[in-house]
Amino acid sequence: MFVCVYCSSSQKIDRKYVDLAREVGAELARRGHGLVSGGAIVSCMGEVARAVRDGGGRTVGVIPQALVDVEIADTDSDELIVTADMRERKGVMDARSDAFLVLPGGIGTLEELFEIWTTRVLGIHERPLVVLDPWGLYGPLRDLVDGMYEQGFTRPNVFDAISWATTVEEALDMLEQPALHLSPTGEELGES
């Protein structure tokens, strides 16, 4: 399958996050999966793609023209798709992916996470969504969404639409599980 990995492009982060991205890419390739990424060569985004290719896997990079113009495009991608803007980029990444893996990242990563999470809660797609969070960066987010649920702002299946992992192996095992079909109220409808 092709796994979309959302992750950081910041070059100011701790090296452990870049090492995590490399470990994810190596494991994706080892398990025979391809990668859909944001198509940049920097930080975690570049590292996960290089690791997939180093392991013999296929990579699809999707990048807006504005970022190609500043010379950060991953021109080594097996397929590099240049889009007009960020909105088109997200749509192409979504359309090309069989599953979604979120690594630690900033507000861009959060935006991507929320869009895929929301559309899964609404029943627009049933593809797996896993957040890999070994060091607890997203702990406050989980607490926030928990509070939103308690206050009635989210649907009962908000947490059924997402899985949380702390190791690469656990995350990929979760991605490889058959999709559980959920109704908009969170009722299990069976597996695919």
Coordinates of C-alpha atoms in Angstrom, one line a residue:
M1 CA 0.0 0.0 0.0
F2 CA 1.0 3.6 -0.3
V3 CA 1.3 5.3 3.1
C4 CA 1.0 9.1 3.3
V5 CA 3.4 10.3 6.0
Y6 CA 2.7 13.8 7.5
C7 CA 5.7 15.2 9.3
S8 CA 8.0 18.1 10.0
S9 CA 10.0 20.1 7.5
S10 CA 11.5 22.2 10.2
Q11 CA 15.3 22.1 10.4
K12 CA 15.3 23.5 14.0
I13 CA 13.9 20.3 15.7
D14 CA 15.8 17.8 17.8
R15 CA 17.7 15.1 15.8
K16 CA 15.6 12.4 17.4
Y17 CA 12.6 13.4 15.2
V18 CA 14.6 13.1 12.0
D19 CA 15.9 9.7 13.2
L20 CA 12.3 8.6 13.8
A21 CA 11.4 9.6 10.3
R22 CA 14.3 7.6 8.9
E23 CA 13.2 4.6 11.0
V24 CA 9.7 4.9 9.6
G25 CA 10.9 5.1 6.0
A26 CA 13.1 2.0 6.5
E27 CA 10.3 0.0 8.0
L28 CA 7.8 1.1 5.3
A29 CA 10.3 -0.2 2.7
R30 CA 11.0 -3.4 4.6
R31 CA 7.3 -4.2 4.7
G32 CA 6.9 -3.5 1.0
H33 CA 5.0 -0.2 1.2
G34 CA 5.4 2.9 -0.8
L35 CA 5.4 6.5 0.4
V36 CA 3.4 9.5 -0.4
S37 CA 5.0 12.6 1.1
G38 CA 5.1 16.4 0.8
G39 CA 7.9 16.2 -1.8
A40 CA 10.5 18.2 0.0
I41 CA 14.1 17.2 0.8
V42 CA 14.4 18.9 4.2
S43 CA 14.2 17.6 7.7
C44 CA 11.8 14.7 8.5
M45 CA 10.1 14.9 5.1
G46 CA 13.3 14.4 3.2
E47 CA 14.6 11.7 5.6
V48 CA 11.6 9.5 5.4
A49 CA 11.6 9.6 1.6
R50 CA 15.4 8.8 1.4
A51 CA 15.0 5.9 3.8
V52 CA 12.1 4.4 1.8
R53 CA 14.2 4.6 -1.4
D54 CA 17.3 3.3 0.4
G55 CA 15.2 0.2 1.3
G56 CA 14.0 -0.3 -2.3
G57 CA 10.6 1.3 -1.8
R58 CA 8.8 3.7 -4.2
T59 CA 8.2 7.3 -3.3
V60 CA 5.6 9.8 -4.6
G61 CA 6.4 13.4 -3.7
V62 CA 3.7 16.1 -4.0
I63 CA 4.9 19.7 -3.7
P64 CA 3.5 23.1 -4.6
Q65 CA 5.3 25.2 -7.3
A66 CA 6.1 27.8 -4.7
L67 CA 8.3 25.3 -2.8
V68 CA 9.9 24.0 -6.0
D69 CA 10.9 27.7 -6.7
V70 CA 12.9 27.8 -3.5
E71 CA 14.7 24.6 -4.5
I72 CA 13.6 22.2 -1.8
A73 CA 11.8 19.7 -4.1
D74 CA 12.8 16.0 -3.7
T75 CA 13.8 15.5 -7.3
D76 CA 14.9 12.0 -6.5
S77 CA 11.3 10.9 -5.9
D78 CA 10.1 8.1 -8.2
E79 CA 7.3 10.4 -9.0
L80 CA 7.3 14.1 -8.2
I81 CA 3.9 15.9 -8.7
V82 CA 4.0 19.7 -8.7
T83 CA 0.8 21.4 -7.7
A84 CA -0.5 24.9 -8.0
D85 CA -0.9 25.4 -4.3
M86 CA -1.1 23.8 -0.8
R87 CA -4.8 22.9 -1.2
E88 CA -4.2 21.0 -4.4
R89 CA -1.2 19.3 -2.8
K90 CA -3.3 18.0 0.1
G91 CA -5.9 16.7 -2.3
V92 CA -3.4 14.8 -4.4
M93 CA -1.7 13.4 -1.4
D94 CA -5.1 12.2 0.0
A95 CA -6.1 10.7 -3.4
R96 CA -2.8 8.8 -3.8
S97 CA -2.8 7.3 -0.3
D98 CA -4.1 4.0 1.2
A99 CA -3.3 5.0 4.8
F100 CA -2.1 7.9 6.8
L101 CA 0.7 8.1 9.4
V102 CA 1.3 11.3 11.4
L103 CA 4.7 11.9 12.9
P104 CA 5.5 14.8 15.3
G105 CA 5.3 18.1 13.5
G106 CA 4.1 21.7 13.5
I107 CA 0.9 23.5 12.5
G108 CA 1.1 22.2 8.9
T109 CA 1.2 18.7 10.2
L110 CA -1.7 19.4 12.5
E111 CA -3.7 20.9 9.6
E112 CA -3.2 17.7 7.6
L113 CA -4.0 15.5 10.6
F114 CA -7.3 17.4 11.4
E115 CA -8.5 17.2 7.8
I116 CA -7.9 13.4 7.5
W117 CA -9.3 12.8 11.0
T118 CA -12.4 14.9 10.3
T119 CA -13.2 13.2 7.0
R120 CA -12.8 9.8 8.7
V121 CA -15.1 10.8 11.5
L122 CA -17.7 12.0 8.9
G123 CA -17.4 8.6 7.1
I124 CA -16.0 10.2 3.9
H125 CA -13.2 7.7 4.0
E126 CA -12.3 4.5 5.9
R127 CA -8.5 4.5 5.5
P128 CA -6.5 3.9 8.6
L129 CA -5.1 7.0 10.4
V130 CA -2.3 6.5 13.0
V131 CA -0.4 9.1 15.0
L132 CA 3.1 8.0 16.0
D133 CA 4.0 9.9 19.1
P134 CA 6.9 8.3 21.0
W135 CA 7.6 11.4 23.2
G136 CA 4.1 12.7 24.0
L137 CA 4.1 15.8 21.8
Y138 CA 0.4 15.3 21.0
G139 CA -0.6 14.5 24.6
P140 CA -2.1 18.0 25.1
L141 CA -4.0 17.6 21.8
R142 CA -5.5 14.3 23.0
D143 CA -6.6 16.0 26.2
L144 CA -8.1 18.9 24.3
V145 CA -10.2 16.6 22.0
D146 CA -11.2 14.6 25.1
G147 CA -12.5 17.8 26.7
M148 CA -14.3 18.7 23.4
Y149 CA -16.0 15.4 23.5
E150 CA -17.0 15.8 27.1
Q151 CA -18.5 19.2 26.2
G152 CA -20.4 17.7 23.2
F153 CA -18.4 19.4 20.5
T154 CA -17.3 16.1 18.8
R155 CA -19.0 13.0 17.7
P156 CA -18.9 9.8 19.8
N157 CA -16.6 8.1 17.2
V158 CA -13.9 10.8 17.3
F159 CA -11.4 8.5 18.9
D160 CA -12.5 5.4 17.0
A161 CA -11.4 7.1 13.8
I162 CA -7.7 7.4 14.9
S163 CA -5.1 5.2 16.5
W164 CA -2.1 6.3 18.6
A165 CA 1.2 4.5 18.7
T166 CA 4.5 5.0 20.5
T167 CA 6.8 2.7 18.4
V168 CA 7.3 2.4 14.6
E169 CA 6.4 -1.3 14.6
E170 CA 3.2 -0.6 16.5
A171 CA 2.2 2.2 14.2
L172 CA 2.7 0.1 11.0
D173 CA 1.0 -2.9 12.5
M174 CA -2.0 -0.6 13.1
L175 CA -1.9 0.7 9.5
E176 CA -1.9 -2.8 8.2
Q177 CA -5.0 -3.9 10.1
P178 CA -8.2 -4.2 8.0
A179 CA -10.3 -1.0 8.0
L180 CA -13.0 -1.0 10.6
H181 CA -16.2 0.5 9.1
L182 CA -17.8 3.0 11.5
S183 CA -21.1 4.7 11.2
P184 CA -21.1 8.4 11.9
T185 CA -22.2 7.6 15.4
G186 CA -19.3 5.3 16.0
E187 CA -21.2 2.0 15.6
E188 CA -19.1 -0.8 14.2
L189 CA -20.3 -1.9 10.8
G190 CA -17.6 -4.6 10.1
E191 CA -14.2 -4.9 8.6
S192 CA -13.0 -4.6 5.0

